[in-house]
mmCIF file of C-alpha atoms and ligand atoms in Angstrom:
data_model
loop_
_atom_site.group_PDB
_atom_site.id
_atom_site.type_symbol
_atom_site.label_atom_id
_atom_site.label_comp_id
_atom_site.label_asym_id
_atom_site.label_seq_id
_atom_site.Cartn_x
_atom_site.Cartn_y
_atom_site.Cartn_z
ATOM 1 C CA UNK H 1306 0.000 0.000 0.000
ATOM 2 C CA UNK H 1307 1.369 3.932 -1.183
ATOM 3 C CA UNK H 1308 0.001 6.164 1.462
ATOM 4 C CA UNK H 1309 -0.023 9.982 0.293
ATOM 5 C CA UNK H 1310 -0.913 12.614 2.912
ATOM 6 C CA UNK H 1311 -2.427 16.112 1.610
ATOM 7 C CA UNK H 1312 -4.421 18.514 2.713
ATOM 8 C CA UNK H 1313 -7.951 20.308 1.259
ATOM 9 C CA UNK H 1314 -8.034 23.084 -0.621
ATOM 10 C CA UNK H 1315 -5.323 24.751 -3.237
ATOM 11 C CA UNK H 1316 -2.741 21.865 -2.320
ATOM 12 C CA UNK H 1317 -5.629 19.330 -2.882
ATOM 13 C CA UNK H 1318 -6.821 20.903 -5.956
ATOM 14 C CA UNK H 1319 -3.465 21.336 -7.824
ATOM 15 C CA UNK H 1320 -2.078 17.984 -6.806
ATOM 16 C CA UNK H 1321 -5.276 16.141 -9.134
ATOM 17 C CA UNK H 1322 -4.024 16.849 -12.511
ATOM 18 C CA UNK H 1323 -0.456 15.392 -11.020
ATOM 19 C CA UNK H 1324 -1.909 12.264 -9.805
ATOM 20 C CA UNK H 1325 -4.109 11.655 -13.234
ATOM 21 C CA UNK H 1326 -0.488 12.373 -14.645
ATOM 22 C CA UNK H 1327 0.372 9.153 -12.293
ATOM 23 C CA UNK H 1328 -2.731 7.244 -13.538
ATOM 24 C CA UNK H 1329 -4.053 8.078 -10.424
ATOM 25 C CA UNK H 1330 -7.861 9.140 -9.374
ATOM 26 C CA UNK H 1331 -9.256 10.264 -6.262
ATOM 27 C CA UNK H 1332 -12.457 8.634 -5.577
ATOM 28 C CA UNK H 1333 -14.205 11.155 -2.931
ATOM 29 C CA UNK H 1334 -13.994 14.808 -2.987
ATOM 30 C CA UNK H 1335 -12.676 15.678 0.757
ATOM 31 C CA UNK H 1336 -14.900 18.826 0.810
ATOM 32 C CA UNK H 1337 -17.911 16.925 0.709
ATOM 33 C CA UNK H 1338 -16.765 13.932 2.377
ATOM 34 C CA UNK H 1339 -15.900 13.340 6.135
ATOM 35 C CA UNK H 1340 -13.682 10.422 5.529
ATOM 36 C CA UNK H 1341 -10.267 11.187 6.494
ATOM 37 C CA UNK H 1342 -8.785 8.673 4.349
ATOM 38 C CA UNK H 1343 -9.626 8.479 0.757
ATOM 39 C CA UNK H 1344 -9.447 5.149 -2.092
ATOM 40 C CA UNK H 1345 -7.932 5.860 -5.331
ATOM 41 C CA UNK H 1346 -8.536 3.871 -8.775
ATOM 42 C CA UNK H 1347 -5.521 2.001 -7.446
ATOM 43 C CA UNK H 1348 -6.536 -0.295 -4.650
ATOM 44 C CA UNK H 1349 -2.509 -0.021 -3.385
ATOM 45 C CA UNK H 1350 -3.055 3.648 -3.619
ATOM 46 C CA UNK H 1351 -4.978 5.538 -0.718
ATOM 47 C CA UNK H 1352 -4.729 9.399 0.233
ATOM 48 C CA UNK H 1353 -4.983 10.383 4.170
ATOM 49 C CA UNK H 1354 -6.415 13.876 4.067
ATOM 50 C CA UNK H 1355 -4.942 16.055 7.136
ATOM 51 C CA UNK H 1356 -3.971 19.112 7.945
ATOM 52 C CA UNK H 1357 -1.882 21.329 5.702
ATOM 53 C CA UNK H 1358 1.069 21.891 8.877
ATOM 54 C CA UNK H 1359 0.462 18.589 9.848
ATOM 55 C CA UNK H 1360 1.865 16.852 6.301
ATOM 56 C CA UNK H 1361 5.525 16.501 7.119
ATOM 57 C CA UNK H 1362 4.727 14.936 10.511
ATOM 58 C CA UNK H 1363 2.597 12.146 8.801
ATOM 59 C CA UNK H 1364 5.547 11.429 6.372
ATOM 60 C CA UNK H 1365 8.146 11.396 8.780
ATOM 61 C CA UNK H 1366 6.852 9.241 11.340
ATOM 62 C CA UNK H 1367 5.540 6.832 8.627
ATOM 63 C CA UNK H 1368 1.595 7.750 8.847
ATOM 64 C CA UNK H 1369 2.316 8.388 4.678
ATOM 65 C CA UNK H 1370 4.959 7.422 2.803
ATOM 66 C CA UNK H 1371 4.834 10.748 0.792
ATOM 67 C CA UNK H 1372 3.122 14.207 1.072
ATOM 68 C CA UNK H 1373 2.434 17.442 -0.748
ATOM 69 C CA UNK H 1374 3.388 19.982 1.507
ATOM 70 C CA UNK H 1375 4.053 24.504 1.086
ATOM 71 C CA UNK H 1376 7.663 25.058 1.353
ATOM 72 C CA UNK H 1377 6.579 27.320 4.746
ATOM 73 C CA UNK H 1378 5.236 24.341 5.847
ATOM 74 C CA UNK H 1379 8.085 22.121 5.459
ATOM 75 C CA UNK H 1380 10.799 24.778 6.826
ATOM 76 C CA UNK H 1381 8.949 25.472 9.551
ATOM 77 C CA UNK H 1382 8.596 21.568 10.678
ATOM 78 C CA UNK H 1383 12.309 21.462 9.787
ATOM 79 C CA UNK H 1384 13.733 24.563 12.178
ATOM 80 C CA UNK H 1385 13.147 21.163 14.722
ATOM 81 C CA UNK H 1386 16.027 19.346 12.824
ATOM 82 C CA UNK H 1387 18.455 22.958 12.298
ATOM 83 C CA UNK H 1388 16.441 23.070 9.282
ATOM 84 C CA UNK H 1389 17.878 20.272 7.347
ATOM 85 C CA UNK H 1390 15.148 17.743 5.626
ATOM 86 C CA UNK H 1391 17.124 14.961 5.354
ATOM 87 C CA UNK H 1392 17.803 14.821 9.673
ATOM 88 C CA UNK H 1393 14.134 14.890 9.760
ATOM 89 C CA UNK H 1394 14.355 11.477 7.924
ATOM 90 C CA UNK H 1395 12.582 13.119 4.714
ATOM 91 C CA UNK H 1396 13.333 13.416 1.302
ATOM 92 C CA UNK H 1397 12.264 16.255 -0.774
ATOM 93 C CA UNK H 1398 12.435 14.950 -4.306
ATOM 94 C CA UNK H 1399 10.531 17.464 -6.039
ATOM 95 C CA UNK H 1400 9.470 20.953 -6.550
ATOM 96 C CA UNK H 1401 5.731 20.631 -7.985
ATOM 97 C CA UNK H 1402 5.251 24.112 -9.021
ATOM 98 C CA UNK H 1403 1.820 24.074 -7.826
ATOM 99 C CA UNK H 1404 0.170 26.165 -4.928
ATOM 100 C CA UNK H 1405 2.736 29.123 -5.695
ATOM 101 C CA UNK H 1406 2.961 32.508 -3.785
ATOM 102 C CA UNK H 1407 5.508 34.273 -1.532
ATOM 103 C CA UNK H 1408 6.296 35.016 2.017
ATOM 104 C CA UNK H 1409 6.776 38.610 2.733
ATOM 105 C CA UNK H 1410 6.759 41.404 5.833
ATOM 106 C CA UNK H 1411 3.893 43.766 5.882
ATOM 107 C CA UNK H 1412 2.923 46.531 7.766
ATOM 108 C CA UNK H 1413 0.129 49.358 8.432
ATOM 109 C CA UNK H 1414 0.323 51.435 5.637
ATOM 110 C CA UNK H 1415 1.171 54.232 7.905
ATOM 111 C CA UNK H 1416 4.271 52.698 9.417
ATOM 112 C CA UNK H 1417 7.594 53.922 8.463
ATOM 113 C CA UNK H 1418 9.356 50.185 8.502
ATOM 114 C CA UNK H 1419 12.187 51.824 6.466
ATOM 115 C CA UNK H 1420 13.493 54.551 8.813
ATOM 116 C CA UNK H 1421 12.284 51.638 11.859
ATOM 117 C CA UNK H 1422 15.379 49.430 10.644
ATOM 118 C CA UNK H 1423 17.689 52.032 10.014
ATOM 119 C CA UNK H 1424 17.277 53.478 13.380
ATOM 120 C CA UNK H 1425 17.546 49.675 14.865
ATOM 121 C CA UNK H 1426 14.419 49.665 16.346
ATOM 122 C CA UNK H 1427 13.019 46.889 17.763
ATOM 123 C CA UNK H 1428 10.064 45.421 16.024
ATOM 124 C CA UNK H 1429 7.449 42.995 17.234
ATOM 125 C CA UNK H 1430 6.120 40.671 14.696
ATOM 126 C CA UNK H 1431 3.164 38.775 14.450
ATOM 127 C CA UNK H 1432 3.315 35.330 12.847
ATOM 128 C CA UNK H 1433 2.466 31.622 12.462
ATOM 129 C CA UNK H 1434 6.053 31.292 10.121
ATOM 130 C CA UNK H 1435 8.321 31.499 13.726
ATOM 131 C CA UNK H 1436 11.604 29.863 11.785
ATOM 132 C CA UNK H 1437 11.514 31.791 8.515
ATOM 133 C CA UNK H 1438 10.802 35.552 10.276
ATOM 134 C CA UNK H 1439 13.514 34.785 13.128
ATOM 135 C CA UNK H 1440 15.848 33.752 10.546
ATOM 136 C CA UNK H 1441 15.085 36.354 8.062
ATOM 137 C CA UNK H 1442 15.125 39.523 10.973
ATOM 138 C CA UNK H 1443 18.948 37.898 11.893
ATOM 139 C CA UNK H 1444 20.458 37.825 8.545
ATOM 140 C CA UNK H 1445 18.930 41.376 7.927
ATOM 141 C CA UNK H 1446 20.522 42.437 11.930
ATOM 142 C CA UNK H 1447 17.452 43.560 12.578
ATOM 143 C CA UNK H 1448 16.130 43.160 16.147
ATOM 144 C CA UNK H 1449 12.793 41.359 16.525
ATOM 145 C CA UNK H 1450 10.257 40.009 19.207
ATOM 146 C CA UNK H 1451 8.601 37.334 17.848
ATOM 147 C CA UNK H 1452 4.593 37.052 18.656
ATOM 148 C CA UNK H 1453 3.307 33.393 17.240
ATOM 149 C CA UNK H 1454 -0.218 33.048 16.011
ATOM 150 C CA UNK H 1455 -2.290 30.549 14.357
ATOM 151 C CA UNK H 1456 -4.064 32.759 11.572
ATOM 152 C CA UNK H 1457 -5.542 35.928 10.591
ATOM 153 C CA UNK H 1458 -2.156 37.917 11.057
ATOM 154 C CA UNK H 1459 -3.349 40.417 9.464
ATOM 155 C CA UNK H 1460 -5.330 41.899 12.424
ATOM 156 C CA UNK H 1461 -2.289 42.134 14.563
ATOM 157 C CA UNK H 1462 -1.117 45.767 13.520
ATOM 158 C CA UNK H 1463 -4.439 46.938 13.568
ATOM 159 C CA UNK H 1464 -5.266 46.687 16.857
ATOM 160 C CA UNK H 1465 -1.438 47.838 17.511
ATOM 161 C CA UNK H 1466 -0.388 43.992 19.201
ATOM 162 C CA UNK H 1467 2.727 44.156 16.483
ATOM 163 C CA UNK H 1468 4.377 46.232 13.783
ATOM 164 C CA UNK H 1469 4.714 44.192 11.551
ATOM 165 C CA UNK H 1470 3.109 40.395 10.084
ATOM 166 C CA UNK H 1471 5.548 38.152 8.179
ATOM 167 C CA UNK H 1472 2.890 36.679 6.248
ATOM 168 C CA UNK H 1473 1.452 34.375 2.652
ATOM 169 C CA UNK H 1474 0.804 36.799 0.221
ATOM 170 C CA UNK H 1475 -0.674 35.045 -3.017
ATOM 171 C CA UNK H 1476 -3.124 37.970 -5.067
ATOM 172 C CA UNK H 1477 -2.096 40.601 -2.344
ATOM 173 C CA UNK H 1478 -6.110 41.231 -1.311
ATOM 174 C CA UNK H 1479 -6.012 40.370 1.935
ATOM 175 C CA UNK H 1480 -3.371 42.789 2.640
ATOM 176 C CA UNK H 1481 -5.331 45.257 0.315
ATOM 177 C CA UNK H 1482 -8.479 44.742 2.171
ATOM 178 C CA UNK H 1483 -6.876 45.293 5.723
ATOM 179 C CA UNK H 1484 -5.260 48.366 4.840
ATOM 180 C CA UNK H 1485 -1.897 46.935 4.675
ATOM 181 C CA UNK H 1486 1.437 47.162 2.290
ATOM 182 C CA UNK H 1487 4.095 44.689 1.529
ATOM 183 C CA UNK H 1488 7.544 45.484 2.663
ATOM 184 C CA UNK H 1489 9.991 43.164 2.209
ATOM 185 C CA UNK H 1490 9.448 39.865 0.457
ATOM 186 C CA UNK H 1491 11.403 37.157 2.050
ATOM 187 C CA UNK H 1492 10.649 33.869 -0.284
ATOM 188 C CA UNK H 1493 9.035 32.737 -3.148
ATOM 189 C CA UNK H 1494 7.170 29.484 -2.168
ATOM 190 C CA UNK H 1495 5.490 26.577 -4.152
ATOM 191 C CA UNK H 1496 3.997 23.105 -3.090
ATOM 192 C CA UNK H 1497 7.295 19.999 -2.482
ATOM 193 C CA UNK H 1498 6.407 16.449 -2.714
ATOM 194 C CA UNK H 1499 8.580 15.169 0.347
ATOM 195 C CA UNK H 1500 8.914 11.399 1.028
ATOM 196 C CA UNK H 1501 9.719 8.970 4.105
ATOM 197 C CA UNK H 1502 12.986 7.764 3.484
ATOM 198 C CA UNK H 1503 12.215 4.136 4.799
ATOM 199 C CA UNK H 1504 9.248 4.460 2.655
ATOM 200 C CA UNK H 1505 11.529 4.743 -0.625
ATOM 201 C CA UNK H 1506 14.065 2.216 0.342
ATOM 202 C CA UNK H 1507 11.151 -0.070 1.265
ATOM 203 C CA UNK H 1508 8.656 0.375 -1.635
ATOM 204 C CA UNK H 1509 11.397 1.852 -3.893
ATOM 205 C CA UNK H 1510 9.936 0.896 -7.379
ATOM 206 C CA UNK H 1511 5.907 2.223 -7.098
ATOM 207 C CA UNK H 1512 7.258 5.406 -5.131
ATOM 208 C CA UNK H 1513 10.199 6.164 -8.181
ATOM 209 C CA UNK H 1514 6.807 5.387 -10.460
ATOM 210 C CA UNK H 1515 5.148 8.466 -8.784
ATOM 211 C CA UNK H 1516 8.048 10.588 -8.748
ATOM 212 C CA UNK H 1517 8.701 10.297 -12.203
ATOM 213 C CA UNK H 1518 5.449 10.958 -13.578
ATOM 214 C CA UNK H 1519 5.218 14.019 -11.095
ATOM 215 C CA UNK H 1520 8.297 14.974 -12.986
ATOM 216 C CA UNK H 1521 7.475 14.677 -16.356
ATOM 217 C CA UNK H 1522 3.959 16.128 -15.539
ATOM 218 C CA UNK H 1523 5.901 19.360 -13.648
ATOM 219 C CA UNK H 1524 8.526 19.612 -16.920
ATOM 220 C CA UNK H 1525 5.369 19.441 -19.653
HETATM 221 C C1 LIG Z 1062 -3.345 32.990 3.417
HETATM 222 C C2 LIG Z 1062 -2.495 34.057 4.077
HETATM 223 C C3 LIG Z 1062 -3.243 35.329 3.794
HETATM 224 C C4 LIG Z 1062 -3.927 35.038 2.468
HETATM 225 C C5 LIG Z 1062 -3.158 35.709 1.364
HETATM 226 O O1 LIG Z 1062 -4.317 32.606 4.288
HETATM 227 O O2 LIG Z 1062 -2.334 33.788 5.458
HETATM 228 O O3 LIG Z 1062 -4.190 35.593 4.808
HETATM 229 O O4 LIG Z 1062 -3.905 33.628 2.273
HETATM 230 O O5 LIG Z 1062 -3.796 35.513 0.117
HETATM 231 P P1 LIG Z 1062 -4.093 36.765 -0.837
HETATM 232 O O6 LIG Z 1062 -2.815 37.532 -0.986
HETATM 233 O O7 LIG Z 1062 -4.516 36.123 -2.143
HETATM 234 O O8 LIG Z 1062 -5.183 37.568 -0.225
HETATM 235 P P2 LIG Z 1062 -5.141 31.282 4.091
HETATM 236 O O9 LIG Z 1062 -6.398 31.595 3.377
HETATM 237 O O10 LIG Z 1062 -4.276 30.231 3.485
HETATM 238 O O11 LIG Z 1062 -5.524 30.900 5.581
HETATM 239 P P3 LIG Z 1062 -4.690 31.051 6.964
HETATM 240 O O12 LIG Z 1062 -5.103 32.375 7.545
HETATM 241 O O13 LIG Z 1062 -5.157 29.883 7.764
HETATM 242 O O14 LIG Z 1062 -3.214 31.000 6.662
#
């Protein structure tokens, strides 16, 4: 059996044209289903539907033997391991292309975040991406407290909690909509297919079978 963990939404929706590319068709749509685990056309094929930060934990402790996961996602469950995949006993075979946006800083559109850094100001920072902003703020030298949240970062300057938001930014709306402006854009980001290394060495041909047509599907 080839377990694949993903999660709903964009991830979900952009990884189907992949899998057809594998031969390989969902049976159940996870937004109207409630099962958490999901048969393919391939009866040695299933897919475990979980949550988007939860992905690389599945495929590292064997729940899946593979997973689509947001390159946020996987640093972040990395910073664990001094941000090295492989010492989290993963293996990140492939950049998919899919699910593409950026990380960047933002603030209230009536904070000066230039003349804040050159003065080395301190600057407290609201965000769910700890490992990326902490090691973004040090290469930069700037000083930063570091205020963790789950979601909806953007309300965080507006009610004056933190200066800044190290934040997604895909259309740029949601900044837009909350009155704030981009800043500094730290990464680009796209979906990686990461894989449990006893998985490969253990099921080596079917999970090279998936890889490559992920491949070939990505280069086309
Ligand atoms: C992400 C991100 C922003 C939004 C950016 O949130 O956190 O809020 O998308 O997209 P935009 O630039 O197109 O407006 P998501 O909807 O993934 O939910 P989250 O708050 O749980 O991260």
């Amino acid at each position: 059996m080839i377990t694949l963990a993903l999660s709903k939404g964009r991830i979900f929706e952009e990884t189907l044209p992949l899998l057809r590319a594998a031969g390989i068709e969902v049976l159940e749509d996870p937004e109207k289903s409630r099962k958490l685990i999901l048969a393919t056309n391939q009866s040695d094929v299933r897919v475990l539907v979980v949550r988007a930060t939860d992905v690389p934990t599945y495929v590292q402790y064997g729940g899946a033997d593979l997973g689509i996961t947001g390159k946020d996602t996987l640093l972040e469950h990395v910073a664990e391991w001094g941000g090295n995949v492989s010492a989290a006993g993963l293996y990140q075979p492939l950049d998919l292309q899919i699910a593409k946006c950026r990380i960047s800083v933002a603030v209230r559109a009536d904070f000066d975040y230039a003349s804040a850094v050159r003065q080395g100001s301190r600057l407290k920072v609201a965000t769910k991406y700890v490992a990326i902003a902490r090691d973004f703020f040090a290469t930069k030298g700037v000083h930063v407290d570091l205020i963790k949240l789950y979601g909806s970062m953007e309300l965080a300057p507006l009610v004056g909690m933190a200066d800044a938001i190290v934040d997604l930014v895909s259309t740029g709306n949601t900044l837009r909509a909350n009155h704030l402006v981009e800043v500094e854009h730290i990464m680009d980001i796209s979906s990686r297919l990461v894989v449990n290394q006893a998985a490969l060495k253990l099921k080596q041909a079917p999970i090279r079978n998936i890889i490559d047509a992920f491949a070939s599907a990505i280069a086309k």
